[in-house]
CSV table of C-alpha atoms in Angstrom, one decimal:
chain,number,residue,atom,x,y,z
T,1,MET,CA,35.7,110.4,76.4
T,2,MET,CA,38.4,108.2,77.9
T,3,HIS,CA,37.7,106.5,81.2
T,4,LYS,CA,40.0,107.9,83.9
T,5,GLY,CA,41.2,104.3,84.6
T,6,ASN,CA,42.3,104.0,81.0
T,7,ALA,CA,44.0,107.4,81.1
T,8,LEU,CA,45.8,106.4,84.2
T,9,GLU,CA,47.0,103.1,82.6
T,10,ALA,CA,48.1,105.0,79.5
T,11,LEU,CA,50.0,107.5,81.6
T,12,VAL,CA,51.8,104.8,83.6
T,13,ALA,CA,52.6,103.0,80.3
T,14,GLY,CA,54.1,106.2,78.9
T,15,LEU,CA,56.2,106.7,82.1
T,16,ARG,CA,57.5,103.2,81.6
T,17,GLY,CA,58.4,104.1,78.0
T,18,CYS,CA,55.6,102.1,76.3
T,19,PRO,CA,53.1,104.5,74.7
T,20,ASP,CA,49.5,103.2,74.2
T,21,ASP,CA,48.6,103.7,70.6
T,22,ARG,CA,44.9,103.8,71.5
T,23,ALA,CA,45.3,106.4,74.2
T,24,ASP,CA,43.2,109.6,74.3
T,25,TRP,CA,46.1,111.9,74.7
T,26,GLN,CA,44.0,114.8,75.8
T,27,ALA,CA,42.9,112.8,78.8
T,28,VAL,CA,46.4,111.5,79.4
T,29,ILE,CA,47.9,114.9,79.3
T,30,ALA,CA,45.3,116.3,81.7
T,31,LEU,CA,46.1,113.6,84.2
T,32,ALA,CA,49.8,114.1,83.7
T,33,ASN,CA,49.4,117.8,84.3
T,34,HIS,CA,47.3,117.1,87.4
T,35,CYS,CA,50.0,114.8,88.8
T,36,LEU,CA,53.0,117.0,87.8
T,37,LEU,CA,54.3,114.3,85.6
T,38,THR,CA,54.2,115.9,82.1
T,39,PRO,CA,57.9,116.6,81.8
T,40,ASP,CA,58.7,113.0,83.0
T,41,LEU,CA,56.3,111.6,80.5
T,42,PHE,CA,58.1,113.3,77.6
T,43,SER,CA,61.6,112.4,78.9
T,44,SER,CA,60.6,108.7,79.5
T,45,LEU,CA,59.2,108.3,75.9
T,46,ALA,CA,62.2,110.2,74.4
T,47,HIS,CA,64.7,108.1,76.4
T,48,ALA,CA,62.9,104.9,75.2
T,49,GLY,CA,63.0,106.1,71.6
T,50,GLN,CA,59.2,106.0,71.4
T,51,ILE,CA,58.3,109.7,71.3
T,52,HIS,CA,57.8,109.5,67.5
T,53,ARG,CA,54.8,107.3,68.0
T,54,LEU,CA,52.8,110.2,69.5
T,55,PRO,CA,50.7,112.6,67.4
T,56,GLN,CA,52.7,115.7,66.4
T,57,ASP,CA,50.6,118.1,68.4
T,58,VAL,CA,51.0,115.9,71.5
T,59,ARG,CA,54.8,115.7,71.0
T,60,GLU,CA,55.1,119.5,70.6
T,61,TYR,CA,53.0,120.1,73.7
T,62,LEU,CA,55.0,117.6,75.8
T,63,ARG,CA,58.3,119.0,74.5
T,64,PHE,CA,57.2,122.6,75.4
T,65,VAL,CA,56.3,121.7,79.0
T,66,HIS,CA,59.5,119.7,79.3
T,67,ASP,CA,61.7,122.5,78.1
T,68,CYS,CA,59.9,125.1,80.4
T,69,ASN,CA,60.5,122.8,83.3
T,70,LEU,CA,64.1,122.2,82.3
T,71,GLU,CA,64.7,126.0,82.5
T,72,ARG,CA,62.9,126.2,85.8
T,73,ASN,CA,65.1,123.3,87.2
T,74,LEU,CA,68.2,125.1,86.1
T,75,ARG,CA,67.1,128.1,88.0
T,76,LEU,CA,66.3,125.9,91.1
T,77,ARG,CA,69.7,124.3,90.9
T,78,ALA,CA,71.4,127.7,90.9
T,79,GLN,CA,69.2,128.8,93.8
T,80,LEU,CA,70.1,125.7,95.7
T,81,GLY,CA,73.8,126.2,95.1
T,82,GLU,CA,73.7,129.8,96.3
T,83,ALA,CA,71.9,128.8,99.5
T,84,VAL,CA,74.3,125.9,100.2
T,85,ALA,CA,77.3,128.1,99.6
T,86,ALA,CA,76.0,130.7,102.1
T,87,LEU,CA,75.3,128.0,104.7
T,88,ASN,CA,78.8,126.4,104.1
T,89,ARG,CA,80.4,129.8,104.8
T,90,ARG,CA,78.7,129.6,108.3
T,91,SER,CA,80.2,126.1,108.7
T,92,ILE,CA,76.8,124.5,108.2
T,93,VAL,CA,76.6,121.4,106.0
T,94,PRO,CA,72.9,121.1,105.1
T,95,LEU,CA,71.0,117.9,104.6
T,96,LEU,CA,69.2,117.8,101.3
T,97,LEU,CA,65.7,116.2,101.1
T,98,LYS,CA,63.4,115.0,98.3
T,99,GLY,CA,63.7,116.9,95.0
T,100,ALA,CA,66.7,118.9,96.1
T,101,ILE,CA,68.8,115.7,96.0
T,102,PRO,CA,68.6,114.9,92.2
T,103,LEU,CA,69.1,118.6,91.4
T,104,PHE,CA,72.3,118.8,93.4
T,105,LEU,CA,73.7,115.4,92.2
T,106,SER,CA,72.9,116.1,88.5
T,107,PRO,CA,75.8,116.7,86.1
T,108,PRO,CA,76.8,120.3,85.4
T,109,GLY,CA,74.9,120.5,82.1
T,110,PRO,CA,71.6,118.5,82.2
T,111,VAL,CA,69.1,118.6,85.0
T,112,PRO,CA,66.5,116.0,86.0
T,113,SER,CA,63.1,116.2,84.2
T,114,ARG,CA,61.3,115.8,87.6
T,115,MET,CA,59.0,118.7,88.3
T,116,THR,CA,60.1,120.0,91.7
T,117,SER,CA,57.7,122.3,93.7
T,118,ASP,CA,60.3,123.7,96.2
T,119,LEU,CA,63.7,123.0,97.7
T,120,ASP,CA,63.7,121.1,101.0
T,121,VAL,CA,66.8,121.6,103.2
T,122,ALA,CA,67.4,120.5,106.8
T,123,VAL,CA,70.0,121.5,109.3
T,124,GLU,CA,70.9,120.3,112.8
T,125,PRO,CA,68.4,121.7,115.4
T,126,ASP,CA,71.0,123.9,117.1
T,127,GLU,CA,71.9,125.3,113.7
T,128,GLU,CA,68.4,126.2,112.6
T,129,ALA,CA,68.4,129.8,113.9
T,130,THR,CA,71.8,130.6,112.3
T,131,ALA,CA,70.7,129.0,109.0
T,132,ARG,CA,67.5,131.0,109.0
T,133,ALA,CA,69.4,134.2,109.6
T,134,CYS,CA,71.9,133.3,106.9
T,135,LEU,CA,69.0,132.9,104.3
T,136,GLU,CA,67.5,136.1,105.4
T,137,GLU,CA,70.8,137.9,104.6
T,138,LEU,CA,70.3,136.5,101.0
T,139,GLY,CA,66.9,138.2,100.9
T,140,TYR,CA,64.6,135.3,101.9
T,141,VAL,CA,61.5,136.1,103.8
T,142,GLU,CA,59.0,133.8,105.5
T,143,VAL,CA,55.9,133.2,103.4
T,144,ALA,CA,52.7,133.8,105.3
T,145,GLY,CA,50.4,130.7,105.4
T,146,ALA,CA,53.1,128.4,104.0
T,147,ARG,CA,56.1,126.5,105.3
T,148,GLY,CA,58.9,128.1,103.5
T,149,MET,CA,61.0,131.1,102.7
T,150,ALA,CA,61.0,132.9,99.3
T,151,ARG,CA,62.4,135.7,97.2
T,152,GLY,CA,60.6,137.4,94.3
T,153,GLN,CA,63.3,136.5,91.7
T,154,ASP,CA,63.4,132.7,92.4
T,155,ALA,CA,61.6,129.8,90.7
T,156,GLY,CA,60.5,128.2,94.0
T,157,MET,CA,60.4,128.4,97.8
T,158,LEU,CA,63.1,127.1,100.1
T,159,GLU,CA,61.8,125.1,103.0
T,160,LEU,CA,64.2,125.0,106.0
T,161,ARG,CA,63.6,122.5,108.8
T,162,ALA,CA,65.4,120.8,111.6
T,163,SER,CA,66.8,117.3,110.8
T,164,ARG,CA,65.8,114.3,112.9
T,165,ALA,CA,67.2,110.8,113.4
T,166,ASN,CA,65.5,108.1,111.3
T,167,GLY,CA,67.0,104.9,112.6
T,168,PHE,CA,68.9,104.1,109.4
T,169,GLU,CA,72.5,104.8,108.3
T,170,PRO,CA,73.7,108.3,108.8
T,171,PRO,CA,73.8,110.6,105.7
T,172,ARG,CA,76.9,110.7,103.6
T,173,PHE,CA,78.9,113.8,102.9
T,174,VAL,CA,79.0,114.9,99.2
T,175,GLN,CA,81.0,117.7,97.7
T,176,ARG,CA,80.5,119.2,94.3
T,177,ASP,CA,83.0,121.8,93.4
T,178,SER,CA,83.2,123.8,96.6
T,179,LEU,CA,79.7,123.0,97.9
T,180,ARG,CA,79.3,120.5,100.7
T,181,VAL,CA,76.0,118.8,101.6
T,182,ARG,CA,74.8,115.7,103.3
T,183,ILE,CA,72.7,113.2,101.4
T,184,PRO,CA,70.5,110.6,103.2
T,185,PRO,CA,70.9,106.9,102.2
T,186,ALA,CA,68.3,105.5,99.9
T,187,GLN,CA,66.6,103.7,102.8
T,188,SER,CA,66.1,106.9,104.7
T,189,ARG,CA,64.8,108.8,101.5
T,190,VAL,CA,62.3,106.0,100.9
T,191,ARG,CA,61.0,106.1,104.5
T,192,HIS,CA,60.8,109.9,104.4
T,193,TRP,CA,58.7,109.9,101.3
T,194,MET,CA,56.4,107.2,102.6
T,195,GLU,CA,55.9,108.7,106.0
T,196,HIS,CA,55.2,112.1,104.4
T,197,ASP,CA,52.5,110.8,102.1
T,198,LEU,CA,50.9,108.0,104.1
T,199,PHE,CA,50.9,109.6,107.6
T,200,LYS,CA,51.6,113.3,107.4
T,201,GLU,CA,49.2,113.9,104.5
T,202,GLY,CA,47.0,111.0,105.4
T,203,ASP,CA,47.0,109.2,102.0
T,204,TYR,CA,46.6,105.8,103.7
T,205,TRP,CA,43.4,106.8,105.4
T,206,ARG,CA,42.1,109.1,102.6
T,207,GLY,CA,42.7,106.5,99.9
T,208,ARG,CA,44.9,108.7,97.8
T,209,ILE,CA,48.0,108.1,95.7
T,210,ASP,CA,50.7,110.6,94.9
T,211,LEU,CA,51.8,109.1,91.5
T,212,ARG,CA,54.8,111.4,91.2
T,213,HIS,CA,56.2,110.3,94.6
T,214,LEU,CA,55.4,106.7,93.7
T,215,ARG,CA,57.4,107.0,90.5
T,216,ASP,CA,60.3,108.6,92.6
T,217,LEU,CA,60.2,105.5,94.9
T,218,ALA,CA,60.2,103.1,91.9
T,219,GLN,CA,63.2,104.9,90.3
T,220,LEU,CA,65.0,104.9,93.6
T,221,ALA,CA,64.4,101.1,94.0
T,222,GLU,CA,65.8,100.6,90.5
T,223,THR,CA,69.1,102.5,91.2
T,224,ASP,CA,69.7,101.8,94.9
T,225,ASP,CA,69.6,98.8,97.2
T,226,VAL,CA,66.4,99.3,99.1
T,227,ASP,CA,65.8,96.7,101.8
T,228,TRP,CA,62.0,96.5,102.0
T,229,THR,CA,62.1,93.9,104.7
T,230,ALA,CA,64.2,96.2,107.0
T,231,LEU,CA,61.8,99.0,106.2
T,232,GLN,CA,58.9,96.9,107.3
T,233,ALA,CA,60.6,96.0,110.5
T,234,SER,CA,61.3,99.6,111.3
T,235,MET,CA,57.6,100.5,111.4
T,236,TRP,CA,56.3,101.3,114.9
T,237,ASP,CA,53.1,99.3,114.9
T,238,ARG,CA,50.8,97.0,112.9
T,239,GLY,CA,48.9,100.0,111.4
T,240,ALA,CA,52.1,101.6,110.2
T,241,ARG,CA,53.2,98.3,108.6
T,242,ASN,CA,49.8,98.0,106.9
T,243,ALA,CA,50.2,101.4,105.4
T,244,LEU,CA,53.7,100.6,104.2
T,245,ASP,CA,52.7,97.4,102.6
T,246,THR,CA,49.7,99.1,100.9
T,247,GLN,CA,52.2,101.6,99.4
T,248,LEU,CA,54.5,98.7,98.3
T,249,LEU,CA,51.5,97.0,96.6
T,250,ALA,CA,50.9,100.2,94.7
T,251,LEU,CA,54.5,100.4,93.7
T,252,HIS,CA,54.3,96.9,92.3
T,253,HIS,CA,50.9,97.5,90.6
T,254,PHE,CA,51.9,100.6,88.7
T,255,PHE,CA,55.7,100.2,88.1
T,256,GLY,CA,56.4,96.5,88.6
T,257,THR,CA,58.7,97.1,91.5
T,258,ARG,CA,59.8,93.8,93.2
T,259,ILE,CA,58.5,93.7,96.8
T,260,PRO,CA,58.3,91.0,99.5
T,261,ALA,CA,55.6,88.4,98.8
T,262,LYS,CA,54.2,88.8,102.3
T,263,CYS,CA,53.1,92.3,101.6
T,264,ALA,CA,49.7,91.1,100.3
T,265,GLN,CA,49.1,88.5,103.0
T,266,ARG,CA,47.0,90.6,105.4
T,267,PRO,CA,43.3,91.2,104.4
T,268,MET,CA,43.5,94.9,105.6
T,269,VAL,CA,46.4,95.6,103.2
T,270,ARG,CA,44.6,94.0,100.3
T,271,PHE,CA,41.5,96.0,101.0
T,272,GLN,CA,43.3,99.3,101.3
T,273,HIS,CA,45.2,98.6,98.1
T,274,TRP,CA,41.9,97.8,96.3
T,275,ARG,CA,40.3,100.9,97.8
T,276,ARG,CA,43.1,103.2,96.5
T,277,ILE,CA,43.1,101.7,93.0
T,278,PHE,CA,39.3,101.7,92.7
T,279,THR,CA,38.9,105.3,93.7
T,280,ALA,CA,41.8,106.4,91.4
T,281,THR,CA,40.3,104.6,88.4
T,282,HIS,CA,36.6,105.2,89.2
T,283,PRO,CA,36.4,108.6,90.8
T,284,ILE,CA,32.6,109.0,90.5
T,285,ILE,CA,31.4,105.7,91.8
T,286,GLY,CA,34.3,105.6,94.2
T,287,ALA,CA,33.4,109.1,95.7
T,288,PRO,CA,31.7,107.7,98.8
T,289,LEU,CA,34.8,105.8,99.7
T,290,ARG,CA,37.0,108.9,99.2
T,291,LEU,CA,34.6,111.1,101.2
T,292,ALA,CA,34.5,108.6,104.1
T,293,GLY,CA,38.3,108.6,104.2
T,294,ASN,CA,38.6,112.4,104.0
T,295,LEU,CA,36.1,112.8,106.8
T,296,ALA,CA,37.9,110.3,109.0
T,297,TRP,CA,41.2,111.9,108.3
T,298,GLY,CA,39.9,115.4,108.8
T,299,ALA,CA,38.4,114.5,112.2
T,300,ARG,CA,41.6,112.7,113.2
T,301,ARG,CA,43.7,115.8,112.4
T,302,VAL,CA,41.3,118.2,114.1
T,303,LEU,CA,41.0,116.2,117.3
T,304,GLN,CA,44.8,115.9,117.5
T,305,SER,CA,45.3,119.7,117.2
T,306,ASP,CA,46.5,121.4,120.3
T,307,GLY,CA,44.4,124.1,121.9
T,308,LEU,CA,41.4,123.3,119.7
T,309,ALA,CA,38.9,124.4,122.4
T,310,ARG,CA,40.5,127.8,122.7
T,311,ARG,CA,40.4,128.5,118.9
T,312,GLY,CA,36.7,128.2,118.5
T,313,PRO,CA,34.3,127.0,115.7
T,314,SER,CA,35.6,129.3,113.0
T,315,ASP,CA,39.1,128.0,113.3
T,316,LEU,CA,37.7,124.4,113.4
T,317,ALA,CA,35.9,125.1,110.1
T,318,ARG,CA,39.1,126.5,108.4
T,319,ARG,CA,41.1,123.5,109.6
T,320,ILE,CA,38.6,121.0,108.2
T,321,ALA,CA,38.4,122.8,104.8
T,322,ARG,CA,42.2,123.1,104.6
T,323,THR,CA,42.6,119.4,105.4
T,324,LEU,CA,40.0,118.2,102.9
T,325,LEU,CA,41.3,120.4,100.1
T,326,SER,CA,45.0,119.7,100.5
T,327,GLY,CA,46.9,117.4,98.1
T,328,ARG,CA,45.3,118.5,94.8
T,329,THR,CA,48.0,116.8,92.7
T,330,LYS,CA,47.0,113.3,94.0
T,331,ILE,CA,44.7,110.8,92.5
């Protein structure tokens, strides 16, 4: 049986277009499925002209998953276009976030291989009620227990939220055919992803890595001019800068992204980077580290919840369980 660290190394090598001839592909595929990276693995190897080096059954499986995801992304793109058109008719130009951006910007024929869980769309705070009513007219309904709206015929949920300032350049207006949207600059997209993973989902404290988002960041750094120094300066305190630098070290470790040399200067950053890599590659012996981080983060979230005393112990137990079980696609 292949060690998980070796499977992770083989998966990252495949994502960089360099398949490991000694890889246990069953273990690599299991990890790729867990991280929602299987379609990307196929497309990376095919684009590099290396897909022929894989065993035939592995190639066929990866192609099957890739083609299924391709069909789903086509449906998601059509769903996004319908929603944007309806909002435009109400004089609302939505701000696209995360996976909705490459779907919208992709050429008319092909779509990205990235596996997208849902469509994230933001509007100005004073437009949110109108936008929600507009989507309800299209048949969308709020999903109980989830942040999003959905319809039975769609490939994924649509999450509508109010936009907020981020301190970087304002979004640019983009028009495709008759559809008008706003796209955040690369700097803002990077910060959004990092804040979501490191702070909102607690990956910095819990010692987890979202490899799919990390690959998104690496690809964004390759195609756009991301100023890591400015991003560091925008962090609100030393703890936030430590979290950012820890994520940058992971970017460099897995995908070779060029980062400022000073990222590794602080002992806390080096320790947190080591802890994340160690628990990702040694899940059994690293379990105590992961458990300690989960408990610390769970306690942090519970204590920060408003009205905790009024909700009682049963709600407290549900919140702890939900916090500890979230993020099942991370390593």
